[in-house]
Coordinates of C-alpha atoms in Angstrom, one line a residue:
M560 CA 6.7 20.2 0.7
P561 CA 9.7 17.8 0.3
L562 CA 8.9 14.1 -0.2
A563 CA 8.5 12.4 3.2
P564 CA 10.7 9.3 3.8
I565 CA 8.3 6.5 4.4
G566 CA 10.5 5.1 7.2
D567 CA 10.1 8.3 9.1
L568 CA 6.3 8.4 8.6
V569 CA 6.0 4.8 9.9
R570 CA 8.4 5.1 12.8
Q571 CA 7.2 8.6 14.0
S572 CA 3.5 8.1 13.6
P573 CA 1.7 7.2 16.9
A574 CA -1.1 5.6 14.8
G575 CA -1.4 3.6 11.6
V576 CA -0.1 5.1 8.4
G577 CA -2.5 4.8 5.5
A578 CA -1.0 3.6 2.2
F579 CA -3.3 3.9 -0.8
N580 CA -2.8 2.6 -4.3
V581 CA -2.7 5.0 -7.2
I582 CA -4.1 3.9 -10.6
L583 CA -4.8 7.2 -12.3
L584 CA -3.6 10.8 -11.6
E585 CA -7.0 11.4 -10.1
H586 CA -6.3 8.8 -7.5
A587 CA -3.1 10.6 -6.4
T588 CA -4.8 14.0 -6.2
A589 CA -7.8 12.6 -4.4
I590 CA -5.7 10.7 -1.8
V591 CA -3.6 13.7 -1.0
A592 CA -6.7 15.9 -0.8
G593 CA -8.2 13.4 1.7
A594 CA -5.0 13.5 3.8
E595 CA -4.8 17.3 3.7
A596 CA -8.4 17.6 5.0
L597 CA -7.2 15.9 8.2
G598 CA -3.7 17.2 8.3
L599 CA -2.3 13.7 8.3
P600 CA 0.6 12.1 6.4
V601 CA -0.1 9.5 3.7
V602 CA 1.6 7.1 1.3
L603 CA 0.9 7.0 -2.4
Q604 CA 1.6 3.4 -3.8
I605 CA 2.2 2.4 -7.3
S606 CA 1.9 -1.3 -7.9
E607 CA 3.4 -3.5 -10.6
N608 CA -0.1 -4.0 -11.9
C609 CA -0.5 -0.2 -12.2
V610 CA 2.8 -0.1 -14.2
R611 CA 1.5 -2.8 -16.5
Y612 CA -1.7 -0.9 -17.1
H613 CA 0.1 2.3 -18.0
G614 CA 2.7 0.5 -20.1
A615 CA 5.6 2.0 -18.2
L616 CA 6.6 3.1 -14.7
E617 CA 7.9 6.6 -15.4
P618 CA 4.7 8.5 -16.4
I619 CA 2.6 7.6 -13.4
T620 CA 5.5 7.8 -11.0
L621 CA 6.6 11.3 -12.1
A622 CA 2.9 12.4 -11.8
A623 CA 2.6 10.9 -8.3
L624 CA 5.9 12.5 -7.2
A625 CA 4.7 15.9 -8.5
V626 CA 1.5 15.6 -6.6
A627 CA 3.4 14.6 -3.4
R628 CA 5.8 17.5 -3.6
R629 CA 2.9 20.0 -3.9
A630 CA 1.0 18.6 -0.9
E631 CA 0.5 20.4 2.3
V632 CA 1.1 17.3 4.4
P633 CA 4.0 14.8 4.4
V634 CA 3.5 12.3 1.5
A635 CA 5.7 9.4 0.5
V636 CA 5.6 7.6 -2.8
H637 CA 6.2 3.9 -2.7
L638 CA 6.5 1.0 -5.2
D639 CA 4.1 -1.7 -4.2
H640 CA 4.3 -5.5 -4.9
A641 CA 7.2 -5.4 -7.4
T642 CA 8.3 -8.9 -8.4
D643 CA 10.9 -7.7 -10.9
R644 CA 14.2 -6.4 -9.6
A645 CA 14.6 -4.3 -12.7
L646 CA 11.4 -2.5 -11.8
V647 CA 12.8 -1.8 -8.3
E648 CA 16.0 -0.4 -9.7
E649 CA 14.0 1.8 -12.2
A650 CA 11.8 3.1 -9.4
V651 CA 14.8 4.1 -7.3
G652 CA 16.3 5.8 -10.3
L653 CA 13.1 7.9 -10.7
G654 CA 13.3 9.1 -7.1
L655 CA 11.2 6.7 -5.0
G656 CA 12.6 6.3 -1.5
S657 CA 10.8 3.1 -0.7
V658 CA 9.9 -0.2 -2.4
M659 CA 8.1 -3.4 -1.6
Y660 CA 9.9 -6.3 -3.2
D661 CA 7.5 -9.3 -3.4
A662 CA 9.3 -12.6 -3.7
S663 CA 6.5 -14.5 -1.7
A664 CA 5.6 -16.7 -4.7
L665 CA 9.1 -18.2 -4.7
P666 CA 10.2 -21.1 -2.6
D667 CA 11.4 -19.9 0.8
D668 CA 15.2 -20.2 0.1
D669 CA 14.8 -18.2 -3.1
N670 CA 12.6 -15.7 -1.4
V671 CA 15.2 -15.1 1.3
R672 CA 18.2 -14.9 -1.1
T673 CA 16.6 -12.6 -3.7
T674 CA 15.0 -10.3 -1.1
A675 CA 18.3 -10.0 0.8
E676 CA 20.1 -9.0 -2.4
V677 CA 17.5 -6.4 -3.3
A678 CA 17.5 -5.0 0.3
A679 CA 21.3 -4.7 0.3
W680 CA 21.2 -2.9 -3.1
C681 CA 18.5 -0.5 -1.9
H682 CA 20.1 0.2 1.4
E683 CA 23.3 1.2 -0.4
R684 CA 21.1 4.0 -2.0
G685 CA 19.2 4.9 1.2
V686 CA 16.0 3.2 0.1
W687 CA 13.5 1.6 2.5
V688 CA 12.5 -2.0 1.7
E689 CA 9.3 -3.8 2.6
A690 CA 8.8 -7.5 1.9
E691 CA 6.5 -10.4 2.7
L692 CA 7.4 -13.8 4.0
G693 CA 5.1 -16.1 2.0
E694 CA 3.9 -19.6 2.8
V695 CA 6.3 -22.6 2.8
G696 CA 7.2 -23.1 -0.8
G697 CA 5.4 -19.9 -1.9
K698 CA 2.3 -21.9 -2.7
D699 CA -0.3 -19.1 -2.7
G700 CA 1.6 -16.1 -1.3
V701 CA 1.3 -14.7 2.2
H702 CA -2.3 -13.5 1.7
A703 CA -4.0 -16.7 0.7
P704 CA -7.2 -17.2 2.7
G705 CA -6.4 -18.8 6.0
A706 CA -2.6 -18.2 5.8
R707 CA -1.0 -17.1 9.0
T708 CA 2.6 -15.9 9.7
K709 CA 4.5 -17.7 12.4
P710 CA 6.3 -15.2 14.7
H711 CA 9.6 -17.3 14.8
E712 CA 9.6 -17.5 11.0
A713 CA 9.1 -13.8 10.7
V714 CA 11.9 -13.0 13.0
A715 CA 14.3 -15.3 11.1
Y716 CA 13.2 -13.9 7.8
V717 CA 13.8 -10.3 8.9
A718 CA 17.2 -11.3 10.2
A719 CA 18.2 -13.1 7.0
T720 CA 17.0 -10.4 4.6
G721 CA 17.6 -7.2 6.4
V722 CA 14.3 -5.7 5.3
D723 CA 12.8 -2.6 6.9
A724 CA 9.2 -3.6 7.2
L725 CA 7.3 -6.9 6.9
A726 CA 3.9 -7.7 5.5
V727 CA 2.3 -10.4 7.5
A728 CA -0.6 -12.8 7.1
V729 CA -3.1 -12.3 10.0
G730 CA -6.5 -12.9 8.2
S731 CA -6.8 -10.3 5.5
S732 CA -6.9 -11.0 1.8
H733 CA -6.4 -9.0 -1.3
A734 CA -9.1 -7.6 -3.6
M735 CA -12.0 -8.0 -1.1
T736 CA -15.1 -6.0 -2.0
T737 CA -16.9 -6.8 1.3
K738 CA -15.8 -5.8 4.8
D739 CA -16.0 -9.0 6.7
A740 CA -12.4 -10.1 7.1
E741 CA -11.6 -11.4 10.6
L742 CA -8.1 -10.5 11.8
D743 CA -6.2 -12.5 14.4
L744 CA -5.5 -9.7 16.8
G745 CA -3.6 -11.9 19.2
L746 CA -1.2 -13.0 16.5
I747 CA -0.7 -9.3 15.5
A748 CA 0.4 -8.6 19.1
E749 CA 2.7 -11.6 19.1
L750 CA 4.3 -10.5 15.9
R751 CA 4.7 -6.9 17.1
A752 CA 6.4 -8.2 20.2
A753 CA 8.8 -10.5 18.3
V754 CA 9.5 -8.8 15.0
P755 CA 12.0 -5.8 15.2
V756 CA 10.6 -3.9 12.1
P757 CA 7.2 -2.3 11.4
L758 CA 4.4 -4.6 10.5
V759 CA 2.3 -4.0 7.3
L760 CA -1.3 -5.1 6.7
H761 CA -2.1 -5.9 3.1
G762 CA -5.7 -6.5 1.9
S763 CA -7.1 -4.0 4.3
S764 CA -10.1 -3.1 2.1
G765 CA -11.9 -6.1 3.5
V766 CA -11.4 -5.2 7.1
P767 CA -14.2 -3.5 9.1
D768 CA -13.3 -0.1 10.6
E769 CA -13.4 -1.2 14.2
T770 CA -11.1 -4.1 13.4
L771 CA -8.7 -1.8 11.6
R772 CA -8.6 0.4 14.7
A773 CA -7.9 -2.7 16.8
A774 CA -5.2 -3.9 14.4
V775 CA -3.4 -0.6 14.8
R776 CA -3.7 -0.8 18.6
H777 CA -2.2 -4.3 18.5
G778 CA 0.8 -3.3 16.5
M779 CA 0.1 -2.8 12.8
K780 CA 1.9 0.3 11.4
K781 CA 1.4 0.6 7.7
I782 CA -2.1 -0.2 6.3
N783 CA -2.5 -0.9 2.6
I784 CA -5.8 -0.1 0.9
A785 CA -6.7 -0.3 -2.8
T786 CA -9.8 -2.1 -3.7
H787 CA -12.1 -0.1 -1.4
L788 CA -11.0 3.1 -3.1
N789 CA -11.6 1.6 -6.5
K790 CA -15.0 0.5 -5.5
A791 CA -15.9 4.0 -4.3
F792 CA -14.4 5.6 -7.5
T793 CA -16.3 3.3 -9.8
G794 CA -19.5 3.5 -7.9
A795 CA -19.5 7.3 -8.0
I796 CA -18.9 7.4 -11.7
R797 CA -21.5 4.8 -12.4
D798 CA -24.1 6.9 -10.4
H799 CA -23.1 10.1 -12.1
L800 CA -23.5 8.6 -15.6
G801 CA -26.8 7.0 -14.6
D802 CA -28.1 10.3 -13.3
D803 CA -27.1 12.2 -16.5
P804 CA -26.7 9.8 -19.5
R805 CA -26.0 12.8 -21.8
V806 CA -22.7 13.8 -20.1
V807 CA -19.7 13.3 -22.3
D808 CA -17.0 15.4 -20.6
P809 CA -14.8 13.1 -18.6
R810 CA -14.0 15.8 -16.2
K811 CA -17.5 15.8 -14.9
Y812 CA -17.9 12.2 -14.1
V813 CA -14.3 11.5 -13.2
K814 CA -14.5 14.3 -10.7
A815 CA -17.4 12.5 -9.0
G816 CA -15.1 9.5 -8.6
R817 CA -12.2 11.6 -7.4
D818 CA -14.4 13.3 -4.8
A819 CA -15.6 9.9 -3.6
V820 CA -12.0 8.7 -3.1
T821 CA -11.1 11.9 -1.2
R822 CA -14.0 11.3 1.2
E823 CA -13.0 7.7 1.7
V824 CA -9.4 8.5 2.3
S825 CA -10.3 11.1 5.0
H826 CA -12.6 8.6 6.6
L827 CA -10.0 5.8 6.7
L828 CA -7.2 8.0 7.9
G829 CA -9.5 9.1 10.7
V830 CA -10.1 5.4 11.5
L831 CA -6.4 4.6 11.6
A832 CA -5.7 7.6 13.8
G833 CA -8.0 6.1 16.4

């Protein structure tokens, strides 16, 4: 199946679109298998941290693109949390149709200026751009605990940068391993009513299932999940090795991790579908 433009997935889906981070090839195949089990679209995300782990963008990106093209459901491949414009340009050159340019650590004026420049460059090439607003002065980024996005600032930021989607701070936080984040559903509804582009929820691993459903009902369109899948992957491998300490073939214990990710992706996509 041809690669799915992420903008089409987000705009056309009546529910939330699941966007899951890839670290290894096994993550990509597991995520797609989980989506295929429900017949739902999905987004494979490659972060700047993932690129750093592999030492280069090209190998993991080409692998993810190959998995996406062989899928039986629509799959988009997306560059996540790129702070380096050169990485954005490389990703576009490799065939990615969407990127998240993250200038949230910069002071506001620099965030707006650099994001607008990247968005203009990407739009000339038909590439969809996600960004995040960040706190005043970029102190801790948009997802610092307790950070909240103000609707009027979000509207102004989208107008000034021309981005296609906006990650907003509504109570979630990155890298949570417990599911006890409390989202401000009223703020999500306010943002949805005010902001003219799709809203993105980062740090969704820490959000309980019922709250995720409510977030989608209130206006969240793209839901990013990474840590929860890593927790499932690692836990399954740890259990497998504990049950059989003699195993040395990585295919046996990594398969356990891959299968666990597939199950979690199917579950979470079902949650987002309502």
